[in-house]
Amino acid sequence: MTFSSNLLSSNIALIRALPKPARVGLFLFFAAGFGDGALMPFFALWAQKEAGVSTEYIGLLLGCYAGGELLATPFVGGIADRVGRRPVLLISTAGVGLGFLLLYMTRGVFASALSLIVIGVFESVLHPTAATVVADVVAADKLRAHFALARVMSNAGRMIGPAVGSVLALWSLGLVFFGSAAALLVGAVVVAVALPETWAKGSSAQDDEEGEGMIALTAAF
């Protein structure tokens, strides 16, 4: 118990010592983890009972989620180095949140697949841009500790999300989608209110990144 208390206290102290942009980035990791954690355990149940999706297509639908990220990352992965971190995080968090609501309103395999691809496209820039915000404001010799903390925040969201989702599912499967969407939309509000721009124009080698992204896409396929 003492070890756990000391570990929790040290992590809280580490978060408090962070610059505000890094704290916002960590919160986005938590919100994204919460959204996925609350929704995914109940996705198959919703697909079968309410969306009219046959069992054999459920795995393919989840593949569409990852596929949207795979297809979009090489093309939009460096966008935060062209227009800034703040607008990218605003659009991506709001896009994922609204995408969860769109997914709930869809019926059938093709509409659900399209919705999941759209969510994946927005998701493709959320995590890397949040991590970049942390890297922008944290000293290089402390990055490992803070990236580890980002992983902890993401896992905390994935742990709390299913617990909250199970409570929401007792009333309605639809509430699970709204709960996941709310977490991301709250993240968008936090970005709008609390995140200053951390990007300095001209500080990135965007052409090299785009070339590497296309090579990575070719290798993946």
mmCIF file of C-alpha atoms in Angstrom:
data_model
loop_
_atom_site.group_PDB
_atom_site.id
_atom_site.type_symbol
_atom_site.label_atom_id
_atom_site.label_comp_id
_atom_site.label_asym_id
_atom_site.label_seq_id
_atom_site.Cartn_x
_atom_site.Cartn_y
_atom_site.Cartn_z
ATOM 1 C CA MET A 1 0.000 0.000 0.000
ATOM 2 C CA THR A 2 2.849 2.371 0.864
ATOM 3 C CA PHE A 3 4.571 1.698 -2.473
ATOM 4 C CA SER A 4 1.331 2.361 -4.395
ATOM 5 C CA SER A 5 0.682 5.556 -2.438
ATOM 6 C CA ASN A 6 4.204 6.810 -3.081
ATOM 7 C CA LEU A 7 3.930 6.003 -6.776
ATOM 8 C CA LEU A 8 0.598 7.825 -7.057
ATOM 9 C CA SER A 9 1.940 10.822 -5.138
ATOM 10 C CA SER A 10 5.035 11.041 -7.338
ATOM 11 C CA ASN A 11 2.941 10.910 -10.512
ATOM 12 C CA ILE A 12 0.589 13.603 -9.233
ATOM 13 C CA ALA A 13 3.580 15.778 -8.326
ATOM 14 C CA LEU A 14 5.032 15.194 -11.789
ATOM 15 C CA ILE A 15 1.774 16.269 -13.440
ATOM 16 C CA ARG A 16 1.515 19.392 -11.279
ATOM 17 C CA ALA A 17 5.030 20.407 -12.240
ATOM 18 C CA LEU A 18 4.282 20.185 -15.959
ATOM 19 C CA PRO A 19 3.601 23.246 -18.113
ATOM 20 C CA LYS A 20 -0.075 23.711 -18.935
ATOM 21 C CA PRO A 21 0.186 22.494 -22.567
ATOM 22 C CA ALA A 22 1.696 19.203 -21.407
ATOM 23 C CA ARG A 23 -1.097 18.733 -18.860
ATOM 24 C CA VAL A 24 -3.638 19.285 -21.639
ATOM 25 C CA GLY A 25 -1.831 16.694 -23.754
ATOM 26 C CA LEU A 26 -1.963 14.161 -20.909
ATOM 27 C CA PHE A 27 -5.670 14.834 -20.423
ATOM 28 C CA LEU A 28 -6.270 14.117 -24.108
ATOM 29 C CA PHE A 29 -4.529 10.768 -23.735
ATOM 30 C CA PHE A 30 -6.878 9.993 -20.858
ATOM 31 C CA ALA A 31 -9.983 11.194 -22.743
ATOM 32 C CA ALA A 32 -9.135 9.169 -25.853
ATOM 33 C CA GLY A 33 -8.449 6.074 -23.759
ATOM 34 C CA PHE A 34 -11.708 6.579 -21.892
ATOM 35 C CA GLY A 35 -13.702 6.970 -25.108
ATOM 36 C CA ASP A 36 -12.322 3.796 -26.661
ATOM 37 C CA GLY A 37 -12.543 1.886 -23.390
ATOM 38 C CA ALA A 38 -16.170 2.798 -22.803
ATOM 39 C CA LEU A 39 -17.318 1.953 -26.330
ATOM 40 C CA MET A 40 -15.369 -1.025 -27.606
ATOM 41 C CA PRO A 41 -16.510 -3.686 -25.095
ATOM 42 C CA PHE A 42 -20.104 -3.032 -26.169
ATOM 43 C CA PHE A 43 -19.523 -2.460 -29.884
ATOM 44 C CA ALA A 44 -20.293 -6.042 -30.932
ATOM 45 C CA LEU A 45 -23.464 -6.086 -28.843
ATOM 46 C CA TRP A 46 -24.671 -2.838 -30.412
ATOM 47 C CA ALA A 47 -23.755 -3.992 -33.923
ATOM 48 C CA GLN A 48 -25.795 -7.170 -33.584
ATOM 49 C CA LYS A 49 -28.783 -5.862 -31.650
ATOM 50 C CA GLU A 50 -29.293 -2.380 -33.029
ATOM 51 C CA ALA A 51 -27.250 -1.830 -36.192
ATOM 52 C CA GLY A 52 -28.286 -4.995 -37.997
ATOM 53 C CA VAL A 53 -24.711 -6.166 -38.561
ATOM 54 C CA SER A 54 -24.075 -9.899 -38.881
ATOM 55 C CA THR A 55 -21.510 -11.504 -36.604
ATOM 56 C CA GLU A 56 -19.065 -12.271 -39.404
ATOM 57 C CA TYR A 57 -18.698 -8.568 -40.247
ATOM 58 C CA ILE A 58 -17.965 -7.220 -36.764
ATOM 59 C CA GLY A 59 -14.245 -7.959 -36.919
ATOM 60 C CA LEU A 60 -14.038 -6.331 -40.338
ATOM 61 C CA LEU A 61 -15.738 -3.212 -38.993
ATOM 62 C CA LEU A 62 -13.142 -2.873 -36.257
ATOM 63 C CA GLY A 63 -10.537 -3.294 -38.977
ATOM 64 C CA CYS A 64 -12.068 -0.278 -40.716
ATOM 65 C CA TYR A 65 -11.329 1.795 -37.612
ATOM 66 C CA ALA A 66 -7.637 0.879 -37.781
ATOM 67 C CA GLY A 67 -7.732 1.132 -41.567
ATOM 68 C CA GLY A 68 -8.821 4.757 -41.396
ATOM 69 C CA GLU A 69 -5.793 5.507 -39.241
ATOM 70 C CA LEU A 70 -3.456 3.580 -41.528
ATOM 71 C CA LEU A 71 -4.651 5.329 -44.677
ATOM 72 C CA ALA A 72 -4.740 8.818 -43.198
ATOM 73 C CA THR A 73 -1.505 8.896 -41.196
ATOM 74 C CA PRO A 74 0.968 9.324 -44.118
ATOM 75 C CA PHE A 75 -1.142 12.116 -45.621
ATOM 76 C CA VAL A 76 -2.191 14.076 -42.536
ATOM 77 C CA GLY A 77 0.442 12.937 -40.043
ATOM 78 C CA GLY A 78 2.549 16.067 -40.499
ATOM 79 C CA ILE A 79 -0.326 18.523 -40.595
ATOM 80 C CA ALA A 80 0.401 19.770 -37.068
ATOM 81 C CA ASP A 81 3.790 20.938 -38.388
ATOM 82 C CA ARG A 82 2.081 23.031 -41.056
ATOM 83 C CA VAL A 83 -0.928 24.588 -39.340
ATOM 84 C CA GLY A 84 -0.113 24.191 -35.650
ATOM 85 C CA ARG A 85 -0.913 21.830 -32.810
ATOM 86 C CA ARG A 86 -3.962 23.616 -31.415
ATOM 87 C CA PRO A 87 -6.199 23.589 -34.529
ATOM 88 C CA VAL A 88 -5.282 19.963 -35.266
ATOM 89 C CA LEU A 89 -6.193 18.865 -31.741
ATOM 90 C CA LEU A 90 -9.414 20.885 -31.833
ATOM 91 C CA ILE A 91 -10.526 19.280 -35.081
ATOM 92 C CA SER A 92 -9.366 15.752 -34.234
ATOM 93 C CA THR A 93 -10.963 15.586 -30.770
ATOM 94 C CA ALA A 94 -14.206 17.095 -32.009
ATOM 95 C CA GLY A 95 -14.096 14.827 -35.080
ATOM 96 C CA VAL A 96 -13.687 11.644 -33.057
ATOM 97 C CA GLY A 97 -16.390 12.708 -30.603
ATOM 98 C CA LEU A 98 -18.886 13.582 -33.314
ATOM 99 C CA GLY A 99 -17.866 10.419 -35.173
ATOM 100 C CA PHE A 100 -18.968 8.305 -32.207
ATOM 101 C CA LEU A 101 -22.373 10.003 -32.354
ATOM 102 C CA LEU A 102 -22.537 9.437 -36.125
ATOM 103 C CA LEU A 103 -21.675 5.780 -35.619
ATOM 104 C CA TYR A 104 -24.580 5.329 -33.205
ATOM 105 C CA MET A 105 -27.002 6.670 -35.796
ATOM 106 C CA THR A 106 -25.796 4.384 -38.587
ATOM 107 C CA ARG A 107 -27.381 1.105 -39.572
ATOM 108 C CA GLY A 108 -25.940 -1.653 -41.741
ATOM 109 C CA VAL A 109 -22.428 -2.776 -42.572
ATOM 110 C CA PHE A 110 -21.449 -0.177 -45.166
ATOM 111 C CA ALA A 111 -22.642 2.876 -43.227
ATOM 112 C CA SER A 112 -20.975 1.611 -40.069
ATOM 113 C CA ALA A 113 -17.742 0.894 -41.946
ATOM 114 C CA LEU A 114 -17.699 4.396 -43.425
ATOM 115 C CA SER A 115 -18.309 5.960 -40.008
ATOM 116 C CA LEU A 116 -15.464 3.956 -38.471
ATOM 117 C CA ILE A 117 -13.091 4.958 -41.273
ATOM 118 C CA VAL A 118 -13.946 8.618 -40.655
ATOM 119 C CA ILE A 119 -13.324 8.185 -36.915
ATOM 120 C CA GLY A 120 -10.000 6.512 -37.696
ATOM 121 C CA VAL A 121 -8.945 9.426 -39.910
ATOM 122 C CA PHE A 122 -9.484 11.906 -37.082
ATOM 123 C CA GLU A 123 -7.942 9.522 -34.551
ATOM 124 C CA SER A 124 -4.792 9.219 -36.684
ATOM 125 C CA VAL A 125 -3.558 12.676 -35.672
ATOM 126 C CA LEU A 126 -4.938 12.910 -32.137
ATOM 127 C CA HIS A 127 -2.375 10.810 -30.243
ATOM 128 C CA PRO A 128 0.765 11.885 -32.135
ATOM 129 C CA THR A 129 -0.173 15.568 -31.920
ATOM 130 C CA ALA A 130 -0.905 15.304 -28.187
ATOM 131 C CA ALA A 131 2.492 13.648 -27.755
ATOM 132 C CA THR A 132 4.110 16.399 -29.820
ATOM 133 C CA VAL A 133 2.617 19.049 -27.536
ATOM 134 C CA VAL A 134 4.299 17.320 -24.593
ATOM 135 C CA ALA A 135 7.594 17.183 -26.497
ATOM 136 C CA ASP A 136 7.300 20.885 -27.394
ATOM 137 C CA VAL A 137 7.304 22.063 -23.772
ATOM 138 C CA VAL A 138 9.214 19.381 -21.814
ATOM 139 C CA ALA A 139 13.000 19.253 -21.566
ATOM 140 C CA ALA A 140 14.588 16.530 -23.690
ATOM 141 C CA ASP A 141 16.145 14.770 -20.698
ATOM 142 C CA LYS A 142 12.689 14.343 -19.121
ATOM 143 C CA LEU A 143 10.787 13.162 -22.165
ATOM 144 C CA ARG A 144 10.987 9.459 -21.350
ATOM 145 C CA ALA A 145 9.345 9.955 -17.963
ATOM 146 C CA HIS A 146 6.603 12.113 -19.403
ATOM 147 C CA PHE A 147 5.871 9.840 -22.350
ATOM 148 C CA ALA A 148 5.609 6.991 -19.858
ATOM 149 C CA LEU A 149 3.161 9.140 -17.896
ATOM 150 C CA ALA A 150 1.160 9.719 -21.088
ATOM 151 C CA ARG A 151 0.899 5.943 -21.461
ATOM 152 C CA VAL A 152 -0.264 5.684 -17.864
ATOM 153 C CA MET A 153 -2.980 8.279 -18.514
ATOM 154 C CA SER A 154 -4.127 6.424 -21.637
ATOM 155 C CA ASN A 155 -4.281 3.128 -19.746
ATOM 156 C CA ALA A 156 -6.150 4.792 -16.880
ATOM 157 C CA GLY A 157 -8.765 5.936 -19.384
ATOM 158 C CA ARG A 158 -8.997 2.445 -20.863
ATOM 159 C CA MET A 159 -9.486 1.053 -17.359
ATOM 160 C CA ILE A 160 -12.111 3.552 -16.164
ATOM 161 C CA GLY A 161 -13.925 3.685 -19.522
ATOM 162 C CA PRO A 162 -15.262 0.101 -19.497
ATOM 163 C CA ALA A 163 -16.434 0.490 -15.903
ATOM 164 C CA VAL A 164 -18.405 3.635 -16.780
ATOM 165 C CA GLY A 165 -19.580 2.070 -20.042
ATOM 166 C CA SER A 166 -20.990 -0.941 -18.221
ATOM 167 C CA VAL A 167 -23.045 1.355 -16.003
ATOM 168 C CA LEU A 168 -24.336 3.319 -19.009
ATOM 169 C CA ALA A 169 -25.164 0.103 -20.872
ATOM 170 C CA LEU A 170 -27.504 -0.910 -18.066
ATOM 171 C CA TRP A 171 -29.832 1.861 -19.227
ATOM 172 C CA SER A 172 -29.123 1.873 -22.964
ATOM 173 C CA LEU A 173 -26.387 0.919 -25.407
ATOM 174 C CA GLY A 174 -26.860 4.341 -26.943
ATOM 175 C CA LEU A 175 -25.639 5.987 -23.744
ATOM 176 C CA VAL A 176 -22.290 4.254 -24.219
ATOM 177 C CA PHE A 177 -21.808 6.112 -27.498
ATOM 178 C CA PHE A 178 -22.844 9.392 -25.913
ATOM 179 C CA GLY A 179 -20.482 8.807 -22.982
ATOM 180 C CA SER A 180 -17.560 8.141 -25.324
ATOM 181 C CA ALA A 181 -18.437 11.160 -27.448
ATOM 182 C CA ALA A 182 -18.726 13.366 -24.354
ATOM 183 C CA ALA A 183 -15.191 12.465 -23.247
ATOM 184 C CA LEU A 184 -13.722 13.575 -26.583
ATOM 185 C CA LEU A 185 -15.888 16.688 -26.851
ATOM 186 C CA VAL A 186 -14.821 17.709 -23.343
ATOM 187 C CA GLY A 187 -11.269 17.249 -24.609
ATOM 188 C CA ALA A 188 -12.036 19.617 -27.488
ATOM 189 C CA VAL A 189 -13.344 22.213 -25.030
ATOM 190 C CA VAL A 190 -10.215 21.859 -22.882
ATOM 191 C CA VAL A 191 -8.052 22.403 -25.964
ATOM 192 C CA ALA A 192 -10.061 25.485 -26.949
ATOM 193 C CA VAL A 193 -9.904 26.999 -23.472
ATOM 194 C CA ALA A 194 -6.563 25.926 -22.027
ATOM 195 C CA LEU A 195 -4.096 25.036 -24.798
ATOM 196 C CA PRO A 196 -1.830 27.767 -26.181
ATOM 197 C CA GLU A 197 -0.106 27.109 -29.486
ATOM 198 C CA THR A 198 3.250 25.367 -28.945
ATOM 199 C CA TRP A 199 4.354 25.134 -32.559
ATOM 200 C CA ALA A 200 7.005 27.496 -33.934
ATOM 201 C CA LYS A 201 6.618 28.054 -37.667
ATOM 202 C CA GLY A 202 9.497 26.739 -39.728
ATOM 203 C CA SER A 203 10.783 24.436 -37.013
ATOM 204 C CA SER A 204 9.972 21.133 -38.759
ATOM 205 C CA ALA A 205 11.316 19.170 -41.701
ATOM 206 C CA GLN A 206 7.880 18.444 -43.094
ATOM 207 C CA ASP A 207 9.013 17.308 -46.543
ATOM 208 C CA ASP A 208 11.191 14.558 -45.078
ATOM 209 C CA GLU A 209 8.360 13.461 -42.797
ATOM 210 C CA GLU A 210 5.901 13.255 -45.671
ATOM 211 C CA GLY A 211 8.342 11.161 -47.727
ATOM 212 C CA GLU A 212 8.949 8.820 -44.819
ATOM 213 C CA GLY A 213 5.194 8.526 -44.299
ATOM 214 C CA MET A 214 4.603 7.423 -47.870
ATOM 215 C CA ILE A 215 7.416 4.855 -47.628
ATOM 216 C CA ALA A 216 5.866 3.531 -44.409
ATOM 217 C CA LEU A 217 2.459 3.233 -46.106
ATOM 218 C CA THR A 218 3.976 1.272 -49.005
ATOM 219 C CA ALA A 219 5.723 -1.083 -46.594
ATOM 220 C CA ALA A 220 2.507 -1.626 -44.649
ATOM 221 C CA PHE A 221 0.566 -2.627 -47.729
#
